[in-house]
Coordinates of C-alpha atoms in Angstrom, one line a residue:
M1 CA 15.7 -8.2 -12.0
P2 CA 14.1 -7.8 -8.6
V3 CA 10.2 -7.2 -9.1
D4 CA 9.8 -6.6 -5.2
V5 CA 11.2 -2.9 -4.7
A6 CA 9.2 0.1 -4.5
V7 CA 8.9 1.4 -8.2
G8 CA 10.8 5.4 -8.3
V9 CA 10.4 5.6 -4.6
A10 CA 12.4 8.2 -3.5
G11 CA 12.8 7.8 0.2
G12 CA 10.0 5.6 1.5
A13 CA 10.0 1.9 3.0
A14 CA 7.8 -1.4 1.4
E15 CA 6.5 -3.0 4.1
D16 CA 4.0 -6.1 3.5
V17 CA 0.4 -5.6 3.0
D18 CA -2.8 -7.4 3.6
V19 CA -6.4 -6.0 3.0
A20 CA -8.4 -6.4 6.0
A21 CA -11.2 -7.6 4.7
A22 CA -12.9 -8.7 7.6
V23 CA -12.7 -5.0 8.7
S24 CA -14.4 -2.1 7.9
G25 CA -15.4 1.3 9.6
D26 CA -13.5 3.4 12.4
G27 CA -13.9 3.6 16.1
A28 CA -13.2 1.3 18.8
V29 CA -13.9 -2.7 19.2
T30 CA -16.4 -3.4 21.9
A31 CA -18.5 -5.4 21.9
A32 CA -18.3 -7.0 18.7
A33 CA -15.2 -8.2 19.2
Q34 CA -16.7 -10.0 22.4
A35 CA -19.5 -11.6 19.9
E36 CA -16.7 -13.2 17.5
G37 CA -15.8 -15.5 20.4
R38 CA -12.4 -16.5 21.3
A39 CA -12.3 -20.5 20.7
G40 CA -10.1 -22.2 18.6
P41 CA -7.1 -21.6 16.7
S42 CA -7.8 -18.6 15.2
V43 CA -10.1 -15.5 15.4
G44 CA -11.8 -12.2 12.3
G45 CA -10.4 -9.3 12.2
V46 CA -13.4 -7.7 14.9
Q47 CA -11.6 -9.7 17.3
A48 CA -8.0 -9.9 16.9
A49 CA -8.4 -5.8 17.2
G50 CA -10.0 -6.2 20.4
E51 CA -7.6 -8.9 21.6
L52 CA -4.6 -6.5 20.4
G53 CA -6.2 -3.2 21.3
L54 CA -6.6 -1.5 18.2
S55 CA -9.1 0.5 17.0
R56 CA -10.4 -1.1 14.0
S57 CA -9.2 1.3 10.9
E58 CA -5.8 0.8 13.2
F59 CA -6.2 -2.8 12.7
A60 CA -6.5 -2.6 9.3
R61 CA -3.1 -0.3 9.3
A62 CA -1.1 -2.9 10.8
V63 CA -2.6 -5.8 8.4
Q64 CA -1.2 -3.4 5.4
L65 CA 2.2 -3.2 7.1
G66 CA 2.5 -6.1 8.0
I67 CA 2.6 -6.2 11.2
V68 CA 0.1 -8.4 12.3
R69 CA -0.3 -11.0 9.2
A70 CA -3.0 -12.9 7.7
G71 CA -3.5 -16.5 7.5
P72 CA -6.2 -18.9 6.0
P73 CA -8.9 -16.9 5.0
A74 CA -12.6 -18.5 6.5
A75 CA -15.0 -20.7 4.5
G76 CA -16.6 -17.3 3.3
G77 CA -13.8 -15.4 1.7
A78 CA -13.3 -13.8 5.5
A79 CA -9.4 -12.9 7.0
R80 CA -8.3 -14.8 9.9
Y81 CA -6.0 -14.1 12.5
A82 CA -4.0 -17.3 14.2
R83 CA -3.7 -16.6 17.9
A84 CA 0.0 -17.4 17.5
E85 CA 0.6 -14.4 15.0
L86 CA -1.3 -12.1 17.1
D87 CA 0.7 -12.9 19.8
R88 CA 3.0 -12.8 18.2
A89 CA 3.3 -9.2 17.1
R90 CA 2.0 -8.4 21.7
A91 CA 5.9 -9.9 21.9
A92 CA 7.3 -7.9 19.4
E93 CA 5.5 -4.3 19.3
G94 CA 5.1 -4.7 23.5
T95 CA 2.1 -2.4 25.0
P96 CA -0.7 -1.2 22.7
A97 CA 0.4 2.4 23.2
V98 CA 3.4 1.2 21.5
L99 CA 1.8 -0.2 18.1
R100 CA -1.0 2.9 18.5
E101 CA 2.1 5.0 18.2
R102 CA 3.9 3.1 15.5
L103 CA 0.0 3.1 13.5
E104 CA -0.4 6.9 13.8
T105 CA -1.7 8.7 10.7
V106 CA -1.8 11.9 9.9
A107 CA -3.9 13.0 6.8
G108 CA -3.3 16.2 4.8
A109 CA -0.2 18.3 4.3
E110 CA -1.6 20.9 7.5
A111 CA -1.2 17.7 9.6
A112 CA 1.7 17.0 8.3
A113 CA 3.6 19.5 8.1
A114 CA 2.8 19.8 12.1
V115 CA 4.6 17.0 13.1
L116 CA 7.4 18.0 11.3
G117 CA 7.6 21.6 12.4
V118 CA 7.4 22.7 9.2
G119 CA 4.5 25.1 7.4
P120 CA 2.4 23.2 5.3
S121 CA 4.1 24.6 1.9
R122 CA 7.0 23.1 2.6
F123 CA 6.1 20.1 3.8
T124 CA 3.7 19.8 0.2
R125 CA 7.5 20.3 -2.2
L126 CA 8.3 17.3 0.7
A127 CA 5.9 15.3 -1.3
R128 CA 5.2 16.1 -4.3
C129 CA 9.5 16.3 -4.4
G130 CA 9.0 12.4 -3.4
H131 CA 11.0 13.1 0.1
V132 CA 8.7 11.5 1.8
V133 CA 6.0 9.0 1.1
P134 CA 2.4 8.4 1.3
V135 CA 1.1 5.0 3.3
G136 CA -2.9 6.2 1.7
Y137 CA -5.1 8.2 0.6
R138 CA -9.1 8.9 0.8
I139 CA -11.1 11.2 -1.2
N140 CA -12.7 14.3 0.7
R141 CA -16.1 15.7 -0.5
Y142 CA -14.8 17.9 -3.0
R143 CA -13.2 14.4 -4.7
A144 CA -9.6 16.1 -3.5
V145 CA -7.0 13.7 -2.8
V146 CA -5.8 14.1 0.3
W147 CA -3.1 12.0 1.2
L148 CA -2.7 10.0 4.8
Y149 CA 1.3 9.8 6.6
L150 CA 2.7 7.1 8.8
A151 CA 3.3 9.9 11.4
G152 CA 6.6 8.1 12.8
E153 CA 7.7 8.2 9.1
L154 CA 7.4 12.0 9.4
R155 CA 9.6 12.3 12.7
Q156 CA 12.0 9.9 11.0
F157 CA 12.2 11.7 8.6
A158 CA 13.0 15.0 10.2
A159 CA 15.5 13.3 12.8
R160 CA 17.7 11.6 10.2
E161 CA 16.7 15.6 7.7
P162 CA 16.9 18.3 9.6
G163 CA 18.6 20.4 6.9
M164 CA 15.2 19.6 4.7
L165 CA 13.2 21.7 6.7
R166 CA 14.9 25.2 6.6
G167 CA 17.1 26.8 4.0
S168 CA 16.1 27.0 0.3
A169 CA 14.4 23.6 -2.1
P170 CA 18.2 22.0 -3.6
P171 CA 18.1 22.5 -7.7
A172 CA 16.4 19.0 -8.4
D173 CA 13.9 20.1 -6.6
R174 CA 13.1 23.2 -7.5
E175 CA 13.4 21.7 -10.9
L176 CA 10.5 19.0 -9.9
M177 CA 8.2 22.0 -8.4
A178 CA 8.9 24.6 -11.6
A179 CA 8.1 21.5 -14.2
G180 CA 5.3 21.0 -12.1
A181 CA 5.4 17.4 -10.7
D182 CA 3.8 16.1 -8.3
L183 CA 5.6 12.1 -7.3
R184 CA 2.6 11.4 -4.6
P185 CA 1.0 8.7 -6.4
R186 CA 3.9 7.3 -7.8
T187 CA 6.0 7.0 -4.6
W188 CA 2.6 5.9 -3.1
R189 CA 2.4 2.9 -6.4
G190 CA 5.2 1.9 -5.5
R191 CA 5.1 1.4 -2.0
H192 CA 1.8 -0.1 -2.3
V193 CA 3.1 -2.1 -5.6
G194 CA 6.3 -3.4 -2.7
L195 CA 4.3 -4.2 -0.2
L196 CA 1.9 -6.3 -1.8
L197 CA 5.0 -8.3 -3.4
R198 CA 5.9 -8.8 -0.2
R199 CA 2.8 -11.1 1.0
T200 CA 3.4 -14.1 -1.4
A201 CA 6.7 -16.0 -3.3
D202 CA 3.7 -17.4 -6.5
P203 CA 4.7 -16.4 -9.3
W204 CA 1.2 -16.0 -10.5
E205 CA 0.0 -13.7 -7.3
R206 CA 3.6 -11.5 -8.2
A207 CA 2.7 -11.2 -11.5
A208 CA -1.3 -10.6 -11.5
V209 CA -0.3 -7.4 -8.6
L210 CA 2.1 -6.1 -11.8
A211 CA -0.8 -6.4 -13.8
S212 CA -2.4 -4.2 -11.7
V213 CA -0.9 -1.2 -11.7
L214 CA -0.5 -0.8 -15.7
P215 CA -3.2 0.2 -17.8
E216 CA -5.1 -1.9 -19.6
D217 CA -4.0 -1.5 -23.4
D218 CA -0.1 -2.8 -21.8
V219 CA -1.2 -5.5 -19.9
R220 CA -3.0 -7.0 -23.6
D221 CA 0.6 -6.4 -24.7
A222 CA 2.4 -8.2 -21.7
V223 CA -0.7 -10.9 -22.3
P224 CA -1.5 -12.0 -25.5
D225 CA -3.4 -15.0 -24.0
P226 CA -7.2 -14.3 -22.9
A227 CA -6.6 -17.3 -21.1
E228 CA -4.0 -15.8 -18.8
R229 CA -5.5 -12.9 -17.8
I230 CA -9.0 -14.4 -16.7
V231 CA -5.9 -15.3 -14.5
L232 CA -4.5 -11.9 -14.3
A233 CA -7.6 -10.6 -13.2
A234 CA -8.7 -12.9 -11.1
L235 CA -6.3 -13.3 -8.5
A236 CA -5.3 -9.2 -8.7
P237 CA -5.6 -7.7 -5.3
P238 CA -8.5 -6.0 -4.3
P239 CA -8.8 -1.8 -3.9
P240 CA -6.6 -0.7 -0.8
Y241 CA -7.8 0.3 2.6
G242 CA -10.2 3.1 2.1
H243 CA -10.9 2.9 -1.3
P244 CA -13.8 4.9 -1.7
Q245 CA -16.7 3.2 -2.7
A246 CA -18.8 5.8 -3.6
P247 CA -18.6 6.1 -7.6
A248 CA -17.5 9.2 -7.9
A249 CA -15.1 9.1 -5.5
A250 CA -14.4 6.3 -6.7
A251 CA -13.8 7.2 -9.6
V252 CA -10.7 9.6 -8.5
A253 CA -9.1 7.2 -6.3
E254 CA -9.0 4.7 -8.8
R255 CA -6.5 6.5 -11.1
L256 CA -4.0 6.7 -8.3
L257 CA -3.6 3.0 -8.8
R258 CA -2.5 3.2 -12.5
A259 CA 0.8 3.7 -13.7
E260 CA 1.2 6.5 -16.2
P261 CA 4.6 8.4 -16.7
P262 CA 6.2 6.1 -19.6
D263 CA 9.3 4.9 -17.8
E264 CA 7.1 4.0 -15.0
V265 CA 4.4 2.6 -17.3
H266 CA 8.3 0.7 -18.7
W267 CA 9.9 -0.5 -15.3
Y268 CA 6.0 -2.7 -14.2
R269 CA 6.1 -3.7 -17.8
T270 CA 9.2 -5.1 -17.3
S271 CA 8.9 -6.7 -14.2
L272 CA 5.7 -8.6 -15.0
D273 CA 7.6 -9.6 -18.5
F274 CA 9.5 -11.1 -15.4
A275 CA 7.5 -12.5 -13.1
L276 CA 5.3 -14.5 -15.9
A277 CA 8.6 -16.0 -17.3
G278 CA 8.6 -17.7 -14.0
A279 CA 5.5 -17.8 -13.9
R280 CA 4.4 -20.1 -17.3
G281 CA 8.1 -21.8 -15.7
Q282 CA 5.7 -23.2 -12.5
S283 CA 3.2 -23.7 -15.3
K284 CA 5.1 -26.0 -17.3
S285 CA 6.4 -28.0 -14.2
T286 CA 3.1 -28.9 -13.4
G287 CA 0.8 -29.0 -15.7
E288 CA -1.5 -26.1 -14.5
R289 CA -2.1 -22.6 -15.0
G290 CA -2.5 -20.2 -11.4
P291 CA -0.8 -20.3 -8.4
T292 CA 0.3 -23.8 -6.7

């Protein structure tokens, strides 16, 4: 069975993702980009953002979505970006304004509802029922999750589903809301995992992505060999861009990274078993455990 699908996602796409290891913070990239220098076939994140006319957060989102793909990392592990890749991204997206429009995000139900031209309560229902899928999250000072959405995707949804923006909720949505359902964490996880899986064809790295969203007990059951668990832990992806550093906020965000509903856990567990079968087969042929 394929394991690179966005698990359980209703509406929303799985796209390439990467971690902008050399990118942190926000704001326009100016003097810092100059300091990185322009020599060499690849550049760091600050320089790459500057050359594309993006802020640091915009560049991080471009990397997350696979619009810009990282090359081999530097000796210290920092991400590097080939000049050919930056040229490709410029040619594909056109002007920086076009690229920034594609990367535009809105935070929270009120801002997202304004893009759709609906009220916040209707938007919240659409998001909770899985019709629109978050691209990221923030944890505010009250330790509440603030979901982020791509403005372009919201506009596409409005054009594609005008009937969802007015009138009564469909029966399926009414049932979900009556049950207190909130699919936002699940649909975001599905998107996040799909993006990560598209980054690599290596079976051990793919298995590590799938293991990273499972509860620890399920990982131990699926991977009884401690040596294999060490490999998977070493290859586990870092937290997504924007994951908080403060312990209290990080504890809230950590819950978003783990599958919870039993059917979701079962799907990831089955997908992990499938990925591990391929990884173990590779190890038998190469004589080594871990990625090639």
